[in-house]
Amino acid sequence: MISGIESVLIADDSVTARMIIKKCLEIAGLGGRRFIEAKNGLEVLEILQKEKVDLIVTDLNMPVLDGKALLERIKSCPDFSSIPVIVITSGNNPAREKELNRLGAAFVVNKPASPAKVVHALSALENLKREVRP
Amino acid sequence: MREENIITAIISAVTETIENMAFSEVLYVGVEKKMPPPEEGSLGAVLPVFSPVIGTLSAVLPGGLLECLVECIYGPEDRQDTGNAAADTMGELLNTIAGKMMSYITDPDQEFEMGLPVIQESFPGEEPAEAVAYLFDVEGHRLFIGFSGIIPER
C-alpha cells in the first residue's frame, strides 16, 4: 500500500462522513496513522500552518471554505502544493472531475466512501508518485 | 428535462445512498402529493439546489428509522463518541442523496450547484409542504423524500 504517509487530514462538515472516511482509510491500509479532522477548508489551512500532513482527504460541499476553494488555495501555496489531495464528493460527474483534476486533485471519490473506492484512490496515488519519481 | 427524470434520479439516489451507507434494503413505494406532517420523534432536513434545477430537496425520517441507520453506520462503539449522531447522519444522508440526484440529471459536461443541509424537527415553512413526496420503505420504516422547485427544459 501507499508509502510515506504518516498523517492524514480529513475534512468534512459531517462527523458521520469523517468517521466513515477514517474507517475506510484504516481498512485500505492506513491503520495506525495519525488522523487529524477538520470541519471546513479554513480549518484545514489553519492546521496546515501548524502540523505536518502527508495526505488530505476532503469533502467538496462544506461551509466557510468549500473543497474546491480549499484545493485552489493548497495548490497555489508552495509550502503545501506537494501534499496530495483526494476529493470525496456526493455529486460527481465527468465535468466536475475534470475541473477538480485540473485544479490539482490527485483523485476524486464518489460518496458514500467505501474501502474499495479508497483502496482504488490510494493505488492511483501510489502510481502517480511512482511516475513522478524517476 | 422532465419530471420523470427527477423521479428516476431520486429513486436511484436514495436507493444507492442508503444501501451503500447503511447496508439497508430500500423499496420505492410511490408518490404522495404532499410531504407528510412529521410523526413524533421524526427528524427532517432540507437542502437547496441552485443549478441547473432550482428548488429544495427535503427528507423526513421517523425516529425508528433514524435509530436503525445510525446504528448501522456507527455501530455501538463509535456512536458513544458522537453527541448528535442522528442529526448529523440525517444531514449527510440528504447531502449524499442530493449530490447523486444532481449528477444523474445533469449532462456529463454540465456543472451543478447545491447548498448545505439544514436540520429541522418540523416543517413550518411553505416550501416542503408544497413538495411532491416520494415514499420509500427502508427495513419496514417509511422514508419520505420531497422535491419542490423549477425543472428547466433542455
PDB file of C-alpha atoms in Angstrom:
ATOM      1  CA  MET A   1       0.000   0.000   0.000  1.00  0.00           C
ATOM      2  CA  ILE A   2       0.954   3.634  -0.135  1.00  0.00           C
ATOM      3  CA  SER A   3       4.271   4.640   1.348  1.00  0.00           C
ATOM      4  CA  GLY A   4       5.374   7.730   3.217  1.00  0.00           C
ATOM      5  CA  ILE A   5       2.039   8.623   4.750  1.00  0.00           C
ATOM      6  CA  GLU A   6       2.164   9.149   8.494  1.00  0.00           C
ATOM      7  CA  SER A   7      -0.562  11.730   8.978  1.00  0.00           C
ATOM      8  CA  VAL A   8      -3.865  12.194   7.178  1.00  0.00           C
ATOM      9  CA  LEU A   9      -6.082  15.262   7.378  1.00  0.00           C
ATOM     10  CA  ILE A  10      -9.797  14.533   6.829  1.00  0.00           C
ATOM     11  CA  ALA A  11     -12.063  17.500   6.092  1.00  0.00           C
ATOM     12  CA  ASP A  12     -15.850  17.224   6.111  1.00  0.00           C
ATOM     13  CA  ASP A  13     -18.515  19.213   7.933  1.00  0.00           C
ATOM     14  CA  SER A  14     -20.264  15.960   8.887  1.00  0.00           C
ATOM     15  CA  VAL A  15     -18.821  13.946  11.754  1.00  0.00           C
ATOM     16  CA  THR A  16     -20.555  10.887  10.265  1.00  0.00           C
ATOM     17  CA  ALA A  17     -18.761  11.363   6.945  1.00  0.00           C
ATOM     18  CA  ARG A  18     -15.407  11.890   8.686  1.00  0.00           C
ATOM     19  CA  MET A  19     -15.914   8.697  10.669  1.00  0.00           C
ATOM     20  CA  ILE A  20     -16.780   6.716   7.516  1.00  0.00           C
ATOM     21  CA  ILE A  21     -13.768   8.102   5.636  1.00  0.00           C
ATOM     22  CA  LYS A  22     -11.425   7.337   8.540  1.00  0.00           C
ATOM     23  CA  LYS A  23     -12.654   3.755   8.787  1.00  0.00           C
ATOM     24  CA  CYS A  24     -12.269   3.309   5.029  1.00  0.00           C
ATOM     25  CA  LEU A  25      -8.683   4.655   5.135  1.00  0.00           C
ATOM     26  CA  GLU A  26      -7.836   2.306   8.005  1.00  0.00           C
ATOM     27  CA  ILE A  27      -9.255  -0.706   6.158  1.00  0.00           C
ATOM     28  CA  ALA A  28      -7.464   0.424   2.990  1.00  0.00           C
ATOM     29  CA  GLY A  29      -4.083   0.116   4.693  1.00  0.00           C
ATOM     30  CA  LEU A  30      -3.602   3.335   6.640  1.00  0.00           C
ATOM     31  CA  GLY A  31      -4.457   1.928  10.056  1.00  0.00           C
ATOM     32  CA  GLY A  32      -2.227   3.230  12.837  1.00  0.00           C
ATOM     33  CA  ARG A  33      -1.573   6.534  11.063  1.00  0.00           C
ATOM     34  CA  ARG A  34      -2.305   9.857  12.733  1.00  0.00           C
ATOM     35  CA  PHE A  35      -5.696  11.195  11.679  1.00  0.00           C
ATOM     36  CA  ILE A  36      -6.494  14.884  12.064  1.00  0.00           C
ATOM     37  CA  GLU A  37     -10.020  16.163  11.439  1.00  0.00           C
ATOM     38  CA  ALA A  38     -11.333  19.488  10.182  1.00  0.00           C
ATOM     39  CA  LYS A  39     -14.895  20.741   9.695  1.00  0.00           C
ATOM     40  CA  ASN A  40     -14.199  23.033   6.740  1.00  0.00           C
ATOM     41  CA  GLY A  41     -11.498  24.301   4.403  1.00  0.00           C
ATOM     42  CA  LEU A  42     -10.470  27.166   6.632  1.00  0.00           C
ATOM     43  CA  GLU A  43      -9.729  24.757   9.493  1.00  0.00           C
ATOM     44  CA  VAL A  44      -7.603  22.718   7.080  1.00  0.00           C
ATOM     45  CA  LEU A  45      -5.498  25.774   6.212  1.00  0.00           C
ATOM     46  CA  GLU A  46      -5.062  26.589   9.911  1.00  0.00           C
ATOM     47  CA  ILE A  47      -3.970  23.018  10.694  1.00  0.00           C
ATOM     48  CA  LEU A  48      -1.518  23.025   7.783  1.00  0.00           C
ATOM     49  CA  GLN A  49       0.257  26.019   9.344  1.00  0.00           C
ATOM     50  CA  LYS A  50       0.917  24.005  12.497  1.00  0.00           C
ATOM     51  CA  GLU A  51       1.053  20.311  11.582  1.00  0.00           C
ATOM     52  CA  LYS A  52       2.876  18.144   9.091  1.00  0.00           C
ATOM     53  CA  VAL A  53       0.307  16.470   6.848  1.00  0.00           C
ATOM     54  CA  ASP A  54       1.094  13.814   4.224  1.00  0.00           C
ATOM     55  CA  LEU A  55      -2.368  13.364   2.699  1.00  0.00           C
ATOM     56  CA  ILE A  56      -5.546  15.449   2.639  1.00  0.00           C
ATOM     57  CA  VAL A  57      -8.941  13.848   2.080  1.00  0.00           C
ATOM     58  CA  THR A  58     -11.621  16.494   1.678  1.00  0.00           C
ATOM     59  CA  ASP A  59     -15.315  16.825   1.019  1.00  0.00           C
ATOM     60  CA  LEU A  60     -16.422  19.307  -1.618  1.00  0.00           C
ATOM     61  CA  ASN A  61     -19.621  20.722  -0.166  1.00  0.00           C
ATOM     62  CA  MET A  62     -18.572  22.403   3.118  1.00  0.00           C
ATOM     63  CA  PRO A  63     -19.427  25.693   4.841  1.00  0.00           C
ATOM     64  CA  VAL A  64     -16.976  28.598   5.359  1.00  0.00           C
ATOM     65  CA  LEU A  65     -14.465  27.414   2.729  1.00  0.00           C
ATOM     66  CA  ASP A  66     -15.554  24.609   0.398  1.00  0.00           C
ATOM     67  CA  GLY A  67     -13.412  21.829  -1.023  1.00  0.00           C
ATOM     68  CA  LYS A  68     -12.883  23.442  -4.410  1.00  0.00           C
ATOM     69  CA  ALA A  69     -11.675  26.731  -2.927  1.00  0.00           C
ATOM     70  CA  LEU A  70      -9.521  24.768  -0.483  1.00  0.00           C
ATOM     71  CA  LEU A  71      -7.918  22.834  -3.335  1.00  0.00           C
ATOM     72  CA  GLU A  72      -7.140  26.083  -5.160  1.00  0.00           C
ATOM     73  CA  ARG A  73      -5.581  27.574  -2.006  1.00  0.00           C
ATOM     74  CA  ILE A  74      -3.469  24.481  -1.297  1.00  0.00           C
ATOM     75  CA  LYS A  75      -2.192  24.102  -4.847  1.00  0.00           C
ATOM     76  CA  SER A  76      -1.306  27.783  -5.123  1.00  0.00           C
ATOM     77  CA  CYS A  77       0.758  27.720  -1.931  1.00  0.00           C
ATOM     78  CA  PRO A  78       4.340  26.478  -2.451  1.00  0.00           C
ATOM     79  CA  ASP A  79       4.532  25.129   1.123  1.00  0.00           C
ATOM     80  CA  PHE A  80       1.522  22.838   0.678  1.00  0.00           C
ATOM     81  CA  SER A  81       1.181  22.251  -3.052  1.00  0.00           C
ATOM     82  CA  SER A  82       3.022  18.914  -2.946  1.00  0.00           C
ATOM     83  CA  ILE A  83       0.532  17.386  -0.471  1.00  0.00           C
ATOM     84  CA  PRO A  84      -1.748  15.001  -2.399  1.00  0.00           C
ATOM     85  CA  VAL A  85      -5.449  15.805  -2.116  1.00  0.00           C
ATOM     86  CA  ILE A  86      -8.213  13.250  -2.547  1.00  0.00           C
ATOM     87  CA  VAL A  87     -11.636  14.825  -3.016  1.00  0.00           C
ATOM     88  CA  ILE A  88     -14.699  12.933  -1.787  1.00  0.00           C
ATOM     89  CA  THR A  89     -17.980  14.208  -3.169  1.00  0.00           C
ATOM     90  CA  SER A  90     -21.591  13.123  -3.331  1.00  0.00           C
ATOM     91  CA  GLY A  91     -22.175  14.817  -6.635  1.00  0.00           C
ATOM     92  CA  ASN A  92     -19.597  13.781  -9.131  1.00  0.00           C
ATOM     93  CA  ASN A  93     -19.828  13.874 -12.898  1.00  0.00           C
ATOM     94  CA  PRO A  94     -17.173  13.987 -15.655  1.00  0.00           C
ATOM     95  CA  ALA A  95     -17.239  17.791 -15.886  1.00  0.00           C
ATOM     96  CA  ARG A  96     -16.675  18.203 -12.168  1.00  0.00           C
ATOM     97  CA  GLU A  97     -13.993  15.504 -12.026  1.00  0.00           C
ATOM     98  CA  LYS A  98     -12.129  17.109 -14.925  1.00  0.00           C
ATOM     99  CA  GLU A  99     -12.255  20.500 -13.223  1.00  0.00           C
ATOM    100  CA  LEU A 100     -11.051  19.076  -9.890  1.00  0.00           C
ATOM    101  CA  ASN A 101      -8.175  17.234 -11.592  1.00  0.00           C
ATOM    102  CA  ARG A 102      -7.250  20.449 -13.392  1.00  0.00           C
ATOM    103  CA  LEU A 103      -7.121  22.214 -10.029  1.00  0.00           C
ATOM    104  CA  GLY A 104      -4.760  19.556  -8.701  1.00  0.00           C
ATOM    105  CA  ALA A 105      -6.889  16.828  -7.097  1.00  0.00           C
ATOM    106  CA  ALA A 106      -4.995  13.553  -7.135  1.00  0.00           C
ATOM    107  CA  PHE A 107      -8.195  11.537  -7.202  1.00  0.00           C
ATOM    108  CA  VAL A 108     -11.953  12.048  -6.918  1.00  0.00           C
ATOM    109  CA  VAL A 109     -14.055   9.535  -4.955  1.00  0.00           C
ATOM    110  CA  ASN A 110     -17.841   9.325  -5.041  1.00  0.00           C
ATOM    111  CA  LYS A 111     -19.764   9.381  -1.770  1.00  0.00           C
ATOM    112  CA  PRO A 112     -20.618   7.327   0.121  1.00  0.00           C
ATOM    113  CA  ALA A 113     -16.997   6.330   0.561  1.00  0.00           C
ATOM    114  CA  SER A 114     -16.234   2.616   0.746  1.00  0.00           C
ATOM    115  CA  PRO A 115     -12.999   0.746   1.495  1.00  0.00           C
ATOM    116  CA  ALA A 116     -12.884  -0.477  -2.124  1.00  0.00           C
ATOM    117  CA  LYS A 117     -13.125   3.074  -3.510  1.00  0.00           C
ATOM    118  CA  VAL A 118     -10.458   4.308  -1.094  1.00  0.00           C
ATOM    119  CA  VAL A 119      -8.118   1.413  -1.953  1.00  0.00           C
ATOM    120  CA  HIS A 120      -8.534   2.373  -5.614  1.00  0.00           C
ATOM    121  CA  ALA A 121      -7.751   6.030  -4.846  1.00  0.00           C
ATOM    122  CA  LEU A 122      -4.661   5.176  -2.782  1.00  0.00           C
ATOM    123  CA  SER A 123      -3.391   2.828  -5.502  1.00  0.00           C
ATOM    124  CA  ALA A 124      -3.804   5.588  -8.075  1.00  0.00           C
ATOM    125  CA  LEU A 125      -1.930   7.935  -5.747  1.00  0.00           C
ATOM    126  CA  GLU A 126       0.924   5.454  -5.379  1.00  0.00           C
ATOM    127  CA  ASN A 127       1.136   5.051  -9.162  1.00  0.00           C
ATOM    128  CA  LEU A 128       1.194   8.822  -9.508  1.00  0.00           C
ATOM    129  CA  LYS A 129       4.095   9.043  -7.061  1.00  0.00           C
ATOM    130  CA  ARG A 130       6.000   6.372  -8.994  1.00  0.00           C
ATOM    131  CA  GLU A 131       5.518   8.288 -12.234  1.00  0.00           C
ATOM    132  CA  VAL A 132       6.850  11.461 -10.651  1.00  0.00           C
ATOM    133  CA  ARG A 133       9.854   9.646  -9.170  1.00  0.00           C
ATOM    134  CA  PRO A 134      12.494   8.791 -11.773  1.00  0.00           C
TER     135      PRO A 134
ATOM    136  CA  MET B   1     -35.718  17.852 -18.535  1.00  0.00           C
ATOM    137  CA  ARG B   2     -38.941  16.187 -17.489  1.00  0.00           C
ATOM    138  CA  GLU B   3     -40.413  15.307 -14.126  1.00  0.00           C
ATOM    139  CA  GLU B   4     -39.848  11.607 -14.899  1.00  0.00           C
ATOM    140  CA  ASN B   5     -36.102  12.311 -14.967  1.00  0.00           C
ATOM    141  CA  ILE B   6     -36.286  13.773 -11.470  1.00  0.00           C
ATOM    142  CA  ILE B   7     -38.282  10.797 -10.147  1.00  0.00           C
ATOM    143  CA  THR B   8     -35.851   8.291 -11.658  1.00  0.00           C
ATOM    144  CA  ALA B   9     -32.885  10.266 -10.320  1.00  0.00           C
ATOM    145  CA  ILE B  10     -34.371  10.472  -6.805  1.00  0.00           C
ATOM    146  CA  ILE B  11     -35.176   6.753  -6.698  1.00  0.00           C
ATOM    147  CA  SER B  12     -31.655   5.811  -7.841  1.00  0.00           C
ATOM    148  CA  ALA B  13     -30.007   8.318  -5.486  1.00  0.00           C
ATOM    149  CA  VAL B  14     -31.988   7.222  -2.403  1.00  0.00           C
ATOM    150  CA  THR B  15     -31.569   3.508  -3.095  1.00  0.00           C
ATOM    151  CA  GLU B  16     -27.818   3.684  -3.743  1.00  0.00           C
ATOM    152  CA  THR B  17     -27.121   6.030  -0.828  1.00  0.00           C
ATOM    153  CA  ILE B  18     -28.957   4.061   1.854  1.00  0.00           C
ATOM    154  CA  GLU B  19     -27.848   0.657   0.582  1.00  0.00           C
ATOM    155  CA  ASN B  20     -24.205   1.765   0.475  1.00  0.00           C
ATOM    156  CA  MET B  21     -24.123   3.885   3.635  1.00  0.00           C
ATOM    157  CA  ALA B  22     -26.251   1.755   5.936  1.00  0.00           C
ATOM    158  CA  PHE B  23     -26.429  -1.617   4.148  1.00  0.00           C
ATOM    159  CA  SER B  24     -30.222  -1.436   4.401  1.00  0.00           C
ATOM    160  CA  GLU B  25     -32.673  -2.542   1.736  1.00  0.00           C
ATOM    161  CA  VAL B  26     -34.745   0.210   0.124  1.00  0.00           C
ATOM    162  CA  LEU B  27     -38.030  -0.213  -1.729  1.00  0.00           C
ATOM    163  CA  TYR B  28     -39.697   2.594  -3.656  1.00  0.00           C
ATOM    164  CA  VAL B  29     -43.388   2.700  -2.715  1.00  0.00           C
ATOM    165  CA  GLY B  30     -44.823   5.607  -4.703  1.00  0.00           C
ATOM    166  CA  VAL B  31     -45.577   9.303  -4.966  1.00  0.00           C
ATOM    167  CA  GLU B  32     -47.613  11.320  -2.479  1.00  0.00           C
ATOM    168  CA  LYS B  33     -48.975  14.762  -3.316  1.00  0.00           C
ATOM    169  CA  LYS B  34     -47.535  16.403  -0.220  1.00  0.00           C
ATOM    170  CA  MET B  35     -44.863  15.833   2.363  1.00  0.00           C
ATOM    171  CA  PRO B  36     -46.462  14.228   5.428  1.00  0.00           C
ATOM    172  CA  PRO B  37     -46.734  16.015   8.760  1.00  0.00           C
ATOM    173  CA  PRO B  38     -43.809  14.778  10.858  1.00  0.00           C
ATOM    174  CA  GLU B  39     -44.582  11.963  13.276  1.00  0.00           C
ATOM    175  CA  GLU B  40     -43.477  12.013  16.902  1.00  0.00           C
ATOM    176  CA  GLY B  41     -39.712  11.569  17.019  1.00  0.00           C
ATOM    177  CA  SER B  42     -39.256  12.283  13.304  1.00  0.00           C
ATOM    178  CA  LEU B  43     -36.406  14.374  12.046  1.00  0.00           C
ATOM    179  CA  GLY B  44     -36.354  16.340   8.832  1.00  0.00           C
ATOM    180  CA  ALA B  45     -33.800  18.144   6.719  1.00  0.00           C
ATOM    181  CA  VAL B  46     -33.923  20.476   3.741  1.00  0.00           C
ATOM    182  CA  LEU B  47     -31.254  21.223   1.175  1.00  0.00           C
ATOM    183  CA  PRO B  48     -31.446  23.887  -1.542  1.00  0.00           C
ATOM    184  CA  VAL B  49     -30.335  23.148  -5.099  1.00  0.00           C
ATOM    185  CA  PHE B  50     -29.428  26.087  -7.328  1.00  0.00           C
ATOM    186  CA  SER B  51     -28.408  24.907 -10.757  1.00  0.00           C
ATOM    187  CA  PRO B  52     -29.481  23.560 -13.220  1.00  0.00           C
ATOM    188  CA  VAL B  53     -32.565  22.680 -11.152  1.00  0.00           C
ATOM    189  CA  ILE B  54     -33.746  25.376  -8.756  1.00  0.00           C
ATOM    190  CA  GLY B  55     -35.554  24.047  -5.731  1.00  0.00           C
ATOM    191  CA  THR B  56     -35.443  22.280  -2.416  1.00  0.00           C
ATOM    192  CA  LEU B  57     -34.879  18.648  -1.608  1.00  0.00           C
ATOM    193  CA  SER B  58     -36.270  17.558   1.744  1.00  0.00           C
ATOM    194  CA  ALA B  59     -36.389  14.391   3.790  1.00  0.00           C
ATOM    195  CA  VAL B  60     -38.467  13.169   6.715  1.00  0.00           C
ATOM    196  CA  LEU B  61     -37.295  10.136   8.654  1.00  0.00           C
ATOM    197  CA  PRO B  62     -39.208   8.603  11.552  1.00  0.00           C
ATOM    198  CA  GLY B  63     -37.193   8.233  14.745  1.00  0.00           C
ATOM    199  CA  GLY B  64     -37.102   4.440  14.472  1.00  0.00           C
ATOM    200  CA  LEU B  65     -35.558   4.517  11.010  1.00  0.00           C
ATOM    201  CA  LEU B  66     -33.012   7.120  12.042  1.00  0.00           C
ATOM    202  CA  GLU B  67     -32.010   4.998  15.055  1.00  0.00           C
ATOM    203  CA  CYS B  68     -31.650   1.999  12.743  1.00  0.00           C
ATOM    204  CA  LEU B  69     -29.490   3.929  10.236  1.00  0.00           C
ATOM    205  CA  VAL B  70     -27.265   5.450  12.931  1.00  0.00           C
ATOM    206  CA  GLU B  71     -26.735   2.005  14.455  1.00  0.00           C
ATOM    207  CA  CYS B  72     -25.848   0.562  11.029  1.00  0.00           C
ATOM    208  CA  ILE B  73     -23.383   3.348  10.200  1.00  0.00           C
ATOM    209  CA  TYR B  74     -21.708   3.907  13.559  1.00  0.00           C
ATOM    210  CA  GLY B  75     -22.038   0.593  15.303  1.00  0.00           C
ATOM    211  CA  PRO B  76     -22.451   0.524  19.089  1.00  0.00           C
ATOM    212  CA  GLU B  77     -18.870   1.570  19.948  1.00  0.00           C
ATOM    213  CA  ASP B  78     -18.279   4.665  17.819  1.00  0.00           C
ATOM    214  CA  ARG B  79     -21.729   6.037  18.499  1.00  0.00           C
ATOM    215  CA  GLN B  80     -20.796   6.811  22.088  1.00  0.00           C
ATOM    216  CA  ASP B  81     -18.346   9.466  20.851  1.00  0.00           C
ATOM    217  CA  THR B  82     -20.892  11.471  18.914  1.00  0.00           C
ATOM    218  CA  GLY B  83     -23.379  13.608  20.740  1.00  0.00           C
ATOM    219  CA  ASN B  84     -25.556  14.472  17.785  1.00  0.00           C
ATOM    220  CA  ALA B  85     -25.260  11.411  15.592  1.00  0.00           C
ATOM    221  CA  ALA B  86     -28.889  11.355  14.433  1.00  0.00           C
ATOM    222  CA  ALA B  87     -28.965  14.932  13.135  1.00  0.00           C
ATOM    223  CA  ASP B  88     -25.526  14.626  11.567  1.00  0.00           C
ATOM    224  CA  THR B  89     -26.417  11.347   9.855  1.00  0.00           C
ATOM    225  CA  MET B  90     -29.643  12.905   8.589  1.00  0.00           C
ATOM    226  CA  GLY B  91     -27.737  15.837   7.061  1.00  0.00           C
ATOM    227  CA  GLU B  92     -25.088  13.632   5.488  1.00  0.00           C
ATOM    228  CA  LEU B  93     -27.745  11.307   4.089  1.00  0.00           C
ATOM    229  CA  LEU B  94     -29.642  14.150   2.400  1.00  0.00           C
ATOM    230  CA  ASN B  95     -26.416  15.745   1.167  1.00  0.00           C
ATOM    231  CA  THR B  96     -25.346  12.483  -0.473  1.00  0.00           C
ATOM    232  CA  ILE B  97     -28.794  11.878  -1.969  1.00  0.00           C
ATOM    233  CA  ALA B  98     -28.908  15.435  -3.362  1.00  0.00           C
ATOM    234  CA  GLY B  99     -25.443  15.176  -4.905  1.00  0.00           C
ATOM    235  CA  LYS B 100     -26.251  11.876  -6.561  1.00  0.00           C
ATOM    236  CA  MET B 101     -29.599  13.166  -7.808  1.00  0.00           C
ATOM    237  CA  MET B 102     -27.952  16.232  -9.335  1.00  0.00           C
ATOM    238  CA  SER B 103     -25.261  14.176 -11.039  1.00  0.00           C
ATOM    239  CA  TYR B 104     -27.941  11.940 -12.575  1.00  0.00           C
ATOM    240  CA  ILE B 105     -29.989  14.804 -14.025  1.00  0.00           C
ATOM    241  CA  THR B 106     -27.119  16.838 -15.438  1.00  0.00           C
ATOM    242  CA  ASP B 107     -25.261  16.232 -18.671  1.00  0.00           C
ATOM    243  CA  PRO B 108     -21.738  14.798 -18.287  1.00  0.00           C
ATOM    244  CA  ASP B 109     -20.216  18.150 -19.260  1.00  0.00           C
ATOM    245  CA  GLN B 110     -22.522  20.216 -17.061  1.00  0.00           C
ATOM    246  CA  GLU B 111     -21.583  21.564 -13.612  1.00  0.00           C
ATOM    247  CA  PHE B 112     -24.205  21.897 -10.887  1.00  0.00           C
ATOM    248  CA  GLU B 113     -24.611  23.808  -7.637  1.00  0.00           C
ATOM    249  CA  MET B 114     -26.268  22.909  -4.367  1.00  0.00           C
ATOM    250  CA  GLY B 115     -26.326  24.219  -0.804  1.00  0.00           C
ATOM    251  CA  LEU B 116     -25.842  22.654   2.589  1.00  0.00           C
ATOM    252  CA  PRO B 117     -28.382  20.583   4.533  1.00  0.00           C
ATOM    253  CA  VAL B 118     -30.351  22.237   7.328  1.00  0.00           C
ATOM    254  CA  ILE B 119     -31.868  20.016  10.010  1.00  0.00           C
ATOM    255  CA  GLN B 120     -35.464  20.650  11.027  1.00  0.00           C
ATOM    256  CA  GLU B 121     -37.610  18.975  13.638  1.00  0.00           C
ATOM    257  CA  SER B 122     -40.752  20.222  11.927  1.00  0.00           C
ATOM    258  CA  PHE B 123     -41.680  21.904   8.672  1.00  0.00           C
ATOM    259  CA  PRO B 124     -43.422  25.186   9.362  1.00  0.00           C
ATOM    260  CA  GLY B 125     -42.308  26.715   6.041  1.00  0.00           C
ATOM    261  CA  GLU B 126     -44.389  26.518   2.900  1.00  0.00           C
ATOM    262  CA  GLU B 127     -41.778  25.046   0.588  1.00  0.00           C
ATOM    263  CA  PRO B 128     -41.535  21.481   1.891  1.00  0.00           C
ATOM    264  CA  ALA B 129     -45.317  21.329   2.304  1.00  0.00           C
ATOM    265  CA  GLU B 130     -45.666  22.048  -1.416  1.00  0.00           C
ATOM    266  CA  ALA B 131     -43.199  19.373  -2.342  1.00  0.00           C
ATOM    267  CA  VAL B 132     -44.063  16.195  -4.149  1.00  0.00           C
ATOM    268  CA  ALA B 133     -43.149  13.425  -1.735  1.00  0.00           C
ATOM    269  CA  TYR B 134     -41.566  10.159  -2.809  1.00  0.00           C
ATOM    270  CA  LEU B 135     -42.202   7.375  -0.334  1.00  0.00           C
ATOM    271  CA  PHE B 136     -39.699   4.613   0.350  1.00  0.00           C
ATOM    272  CA  ASP B 137     -39.734   1.608   2.635  1.00  0.00           C
ATOM    273  CA  VAL B 138     -36.468   1.023   4.474  1.00  0.00           C
ATOM    274  CA  GLU B 139     -36.464  -2.141   6.543  1.00  0.00           C
ATOM    275  CA  GLY B 140     -40.149  -1.626   7.343  1.00  0.00           C
ATOM    276  CA  HIS B 141     -39.820   2.112   8.103  1.00  0.00           C
ATOM    277  CA  ARG B 142     -41.268   4.924   5.962  1.00  0.00           C
ATOM    278  CA  LEU B 143     -38.838   7.420   4.425  1.00  0.00           C
ATOM    279  CA  PHE B 144     -40.163  10.491   2.605  1.00  0.00           C
ATOM    280  CA  ILE B 145     -38.026  12.425   0.153  1.00  0.00           C
ATOM    281  CA  GLY B 146     -39.628  15.594  -1.155  1.00  0.00           C
ATOM    282  CA  PHE B 147     -38.782  17.852  -4.049  1.00  0.00           C
ATOM    283  CA  SER B 148     -40.194  21.255  -4.838  1.00  0.00           C
ATOM    284  CA  GLY B 149     -38.835  23.523  -7.498  1.00  0.00           C
ATOM    285  CA  ILE B 150     -38.487  24.516 -11.098  1.00  0.00           C
ATOM    286  CA  ILE B 151     -37.377  21.911 -13.587  1.00  0.00           C
ATOM    287  CA  PRO B 152     -35.867  23.686 -16.600  1.00  0.00           C
ATOM    288  CA  GLU B 153     -36.363  22.288 -20.096  1.00  0.00           C
ATOM    289  CA  ARG B 154     -33.257  21.345 -22.035  1.00  0.00           C
TER     290      ARG B 154
END
